[in-house]
C-alpha angles and dihedrals in degrees: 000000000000097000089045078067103049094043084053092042094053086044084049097050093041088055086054091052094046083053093062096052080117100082108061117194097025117141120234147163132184114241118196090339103286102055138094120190124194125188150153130162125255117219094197103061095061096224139150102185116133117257119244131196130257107247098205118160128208109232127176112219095186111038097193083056120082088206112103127185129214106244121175125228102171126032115192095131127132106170134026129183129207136163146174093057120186140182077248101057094021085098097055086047091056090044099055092043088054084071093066100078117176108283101043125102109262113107113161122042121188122199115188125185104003126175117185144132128254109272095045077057102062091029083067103049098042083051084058096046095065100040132074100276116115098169108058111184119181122178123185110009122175104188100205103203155288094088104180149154110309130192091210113198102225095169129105106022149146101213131123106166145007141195145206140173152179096008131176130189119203107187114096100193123071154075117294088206094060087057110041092044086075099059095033098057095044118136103220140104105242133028137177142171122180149158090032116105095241115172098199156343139218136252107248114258094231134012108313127219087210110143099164132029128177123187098167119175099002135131098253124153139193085280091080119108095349115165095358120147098172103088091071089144098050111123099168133047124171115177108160124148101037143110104267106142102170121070089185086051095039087053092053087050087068097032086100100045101093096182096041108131102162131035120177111201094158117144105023145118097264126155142165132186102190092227096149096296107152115222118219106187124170114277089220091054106115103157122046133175120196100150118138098033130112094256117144134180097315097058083096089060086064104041133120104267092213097047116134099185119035122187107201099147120144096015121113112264121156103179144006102241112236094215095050117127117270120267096205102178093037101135105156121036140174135196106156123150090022127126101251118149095203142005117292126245129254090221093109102031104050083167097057114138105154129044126185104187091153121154110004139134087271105145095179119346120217111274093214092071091109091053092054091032111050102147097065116112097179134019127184114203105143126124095049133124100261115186106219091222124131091271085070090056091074093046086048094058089042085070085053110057093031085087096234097319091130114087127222089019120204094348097068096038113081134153117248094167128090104025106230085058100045107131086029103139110221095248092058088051113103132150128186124269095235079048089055108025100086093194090049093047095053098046085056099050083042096060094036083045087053099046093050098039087063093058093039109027103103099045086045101038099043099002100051086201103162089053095053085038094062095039102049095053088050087056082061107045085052096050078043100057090033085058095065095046120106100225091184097060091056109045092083095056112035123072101182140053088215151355113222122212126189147126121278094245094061084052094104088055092045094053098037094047133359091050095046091047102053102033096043106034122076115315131050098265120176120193133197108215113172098234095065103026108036106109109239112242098037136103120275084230092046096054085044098062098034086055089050090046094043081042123100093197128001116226114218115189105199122197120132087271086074107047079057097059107090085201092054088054090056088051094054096045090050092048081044090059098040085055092058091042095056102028086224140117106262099146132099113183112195113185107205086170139015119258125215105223086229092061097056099089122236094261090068109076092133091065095046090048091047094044082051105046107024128045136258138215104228113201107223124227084218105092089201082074104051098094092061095047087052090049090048093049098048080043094055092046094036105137132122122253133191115255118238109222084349097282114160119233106288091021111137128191 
């Protein structure tokens, strides 16, 4: 007998599972045998109740029919979960929904992937309204079509928050109005629609009880919320990922909304020029997020004045302006991924507790921040280019004596400048006292100046000696190297003396002086100058390259306009190349100014390598030594060329 019940009782249970084929996707578990139990979490209500299961039994009313209903006994459910809703099935949803009357367990309701037309949609959320559910989450909806006019019956619910994500009308046809209405006269606590490409949304038509909105990734513009005076209980906006454009227009928005704490405008469009537009934010607004947007300087001319916490990270601000209007509640501020060169003052945020300065274009921050700034508990300036220089001393023992206030110490704070120090964390960073102490140093280069000026005063002062030293040794490295050339293998090839290289702002003292001087002094020079002799038609690298070839020296005239010039670094890697090619001594260096070896960017190296290994003629600023300059340079291109129609050097047509 026994076992004749428990094998009705299992047929009985497998007929009621057959019956809810219906709901794909739905989770379920038996649970003694008799029990299914649905569930899934809801991240706006905040709660951290446990989720219980949903005791339904299938019962048969009529027992000669094979249809069952759902009825529920027991109901200790809070959340259910369903998915893959349809204008087929939307009637059984709503019917199973109809059970949970206000005042039975269930609390939060999920609907995922759900494709119906207008009216099932509405169907479904009036059918909400009036039950027991106070979280409605729906994900994926595709709303098919007819949307239309709507009376909706907000009275008498249960509900706190929906929402919804990732929907997509596809009627397009219709008034706006009729659809928006729905949502913007709602009377719960939390709304938020994401994910959906919505363009706007309407003004409610009475006070709102609205406390939270979200409208993430939408297509929302400065339109939205314009001249409304109806969400005067809304503490919470969050807007990112939208279109707004406007931050004047973004602060009148909220002009009206008189409870409004926190407003997240992150990862928009906005902009704001500062050209006598007057910003009108919400008394009430504490907490602001405009990070991720294209706001520059002026953004301070446009803040709450009474904000405690400011998100400016990743904008493009360059500087804290020092006559901006005083925030004084600003507590929290960042201003990370910016393109400030130092630390900001604390003259217009007395509060200021936390600041994020993190990755910027700071070289070496003043080291008196703490002073201005005494308030501060906590500063983040880690992740920028810190030149390692004597500057950054002061800022090192800053961190020393700021008793653990600056954040990501020592990890996060790392040299980039100079070179030879980049990875060098801050802490392992030390330079001498004479290096650093500018008066001590001065008093020592003072006493070793005197004592050398007494030996060599006289050759370096009226002789010049070092000067004609190094020149004329120059001179006889140059004859040397001229000696060992073959001129007579090379008459048939070359067409030119020299091929002269240089910036186009030395290009006054080429053409005044070098050119004339060479062309039209003693010796037939003939010099190959890109203006004149490049071929039209070819490329600026192929006549390059067909000048240095056709070319017996190649003239470099060095100055820090040239190691700015991308196309004079192509010449000198070319000649470079040529000069390994041939193993000979094509290269004249002529130094016109001097260059700092900082100043040589990194690119470079073969200039640095050739400045360091191979000589230089340097062109005096003495015109008493121009002569010789002149006489070492022929010197350096003397070699014979063949005449073309028998002109003599200078000669023109």
């Amino acid at each position: 007998m026994k076992e004749k019940m428990r094998s009705l009782r299992n047929f009985f249970l497998y007929k009621c599972l057959f019956a809810l084929t219906f709901w794909n996707h739905i989770s379920l578990s038996v649970e003694n045998e008799l029990f299914t139990s649905v569930s899934n979490y809801f991240p706006e209500d905040g709660s951290d109740k446990k989720i219980k299961s949903l005791p339904l039994l299938c019962t048969n009313s009529h027992q000669s029919k094979a249809n069952f209903d759902w009825v529920v006994i027991q109901n200790t459910t809070e959340s259910l979960s369903l998915s893959e809703i349809t204008n087929d099935n939307v009637k059984k949803l709503v019917a199973l929904l109809s059970n949970f009357r206000r005042g039975s367990g269930l609390q939060n309701l999920t609907l995922t992937n759900v494709s119906v037309d207008w009216n099932a949609l509405i169907e479904i959320f009036q059918t909400v309204w009036h039950s027991s559910i106070e979280y409605f989450n729906i994900n994926s909806v595709t709303q098919l079509s007819h949307v239309k006019s709507y009376d909706f019956d907000y009275s008498d619910t249960s509900m706190k928050a929906l929402t919804m994500k990732k929907v997509l009308i596809t009627d397009l046809y219709f008034s706006q109005d009729d659809l928006y209405k729905i949502f913007a006269n709602m009377n719960i606590a939390a709304l938020t629609i994401a994910d959906s490409e919505m363009i706007h949304m309407l003004c409610p038509s009475s006070d709102s009880p609205f406390i939270y909105l979200n409208f993430l990734n939408n297509d929302l513009t400065d339109l939205l919320f314009q001249k409304c005076d109806k969400l005067i209980q809304l503490e919470i906006l969050i807007l990112q990922k939208n279109k707004f454009e406007s931050l004047p227009k973004v602060s009148l928005m909220t002009s009206r909304m008189k409870s409004l704490k926190y407003l997240d405008m992150s990862s928009n469009l906005l902009r704001h020029d500062g050209a006598d537009v007057q910003c009108q934010w919400a008394e009430s607004l504490t907490e602001l997020d405009l990070s991720s947007n294209q706001l520059t300087d002026a953004v301070f001319e446009c803040l709450p004045v009474n904000i405690k916490k400011l998100d400016l990270q990743n904008n493009q601000i360059t500087s804290v302006p020092k006559g901006m209007a005083e925030l004084k509640s600003l507590k929290e501020l960042n201003l990370a991924s910016n393109r400030l060169a130092d630390l900001p003052g604390c003259s217009g945020f007395t509060s200021l507790e936390f600041l994020n300065i993190e990755m910027n274009s700071i070289l070496t921050p003043s080291a008196d921040f703490f002073q201005s700034c005494t308030r501060v508990r906590e500063l983040q300036a880690g992740h920028n280019p810190f030149k390692c220089s004597c500057e950054l001393q002061d800022f090192i023992r800053l961190e020393r004596q700021s008793g653990g206030r600056l954040f990501g110490w020592p990890a996060a704070y790392v040299c980039e400048y100079p070179e030879d120090l980049q990875g060098t964390q801050l802490k392992d960073f030390h330079l001498t006292e004479l290096a650093c102490n500018t008066t001590l140093l001065l008093v020592t280069a003072l006493l070793l100046t005197l004592v050398l000026v007494a030996v060599v005063a006289f050759l370096c002062i009226y002789l010049d000696v070092p000067w004609y030293v190094r020149m004329t040794w120059q001179w006889t490295q140059t004859k040397r190297r001229a000696w060992h050339n073959h001129p007579e293998e090379q008459e048939t090839v070359l067409q030119f003396h020299a091929f002269i290289s240089y910036s186009e702002r030395d290009s006054l003292w080429v053409k005044n002086e070098l050119i004339p001087n060479l062309e039209k002094g003693e010796g037939c020079v003939q010099l190959c100058q890109h203006e004149r002799n490049f071929i039209p038609g070819k490329s600026i690298v192929e006549n390059i390259i067909n000048c240095i070839e056709k070319s017996y020296k190649s003239i470099f005239v060095l100055s820090p306009n040239f190691v700015q010039s991308e196309w004079c670094h192509y010449e000198l890697y070319f000649a470079h190349h040529k000069l390994f090619s041939e193993n000979s001594n094509s290269l004249i260096l002529i130094l016109l100014e001097p260059i700092p070896p900082y100043v040589i960017p990194a690119r470079y190296h073969k200039l640095k390598a050739l400045m360091a290994k191979r000589t230089y003629l340097e062109w005096p600023k003495e015109r008493s030594k121009h002569a010789l300059f002149w006489a070492n340079l022929r010197a350096a291109i003397s070699i014979n060329l063949p005449m073309a129609d028998g002109k003599r050097c200078g000669e023109t047509d």
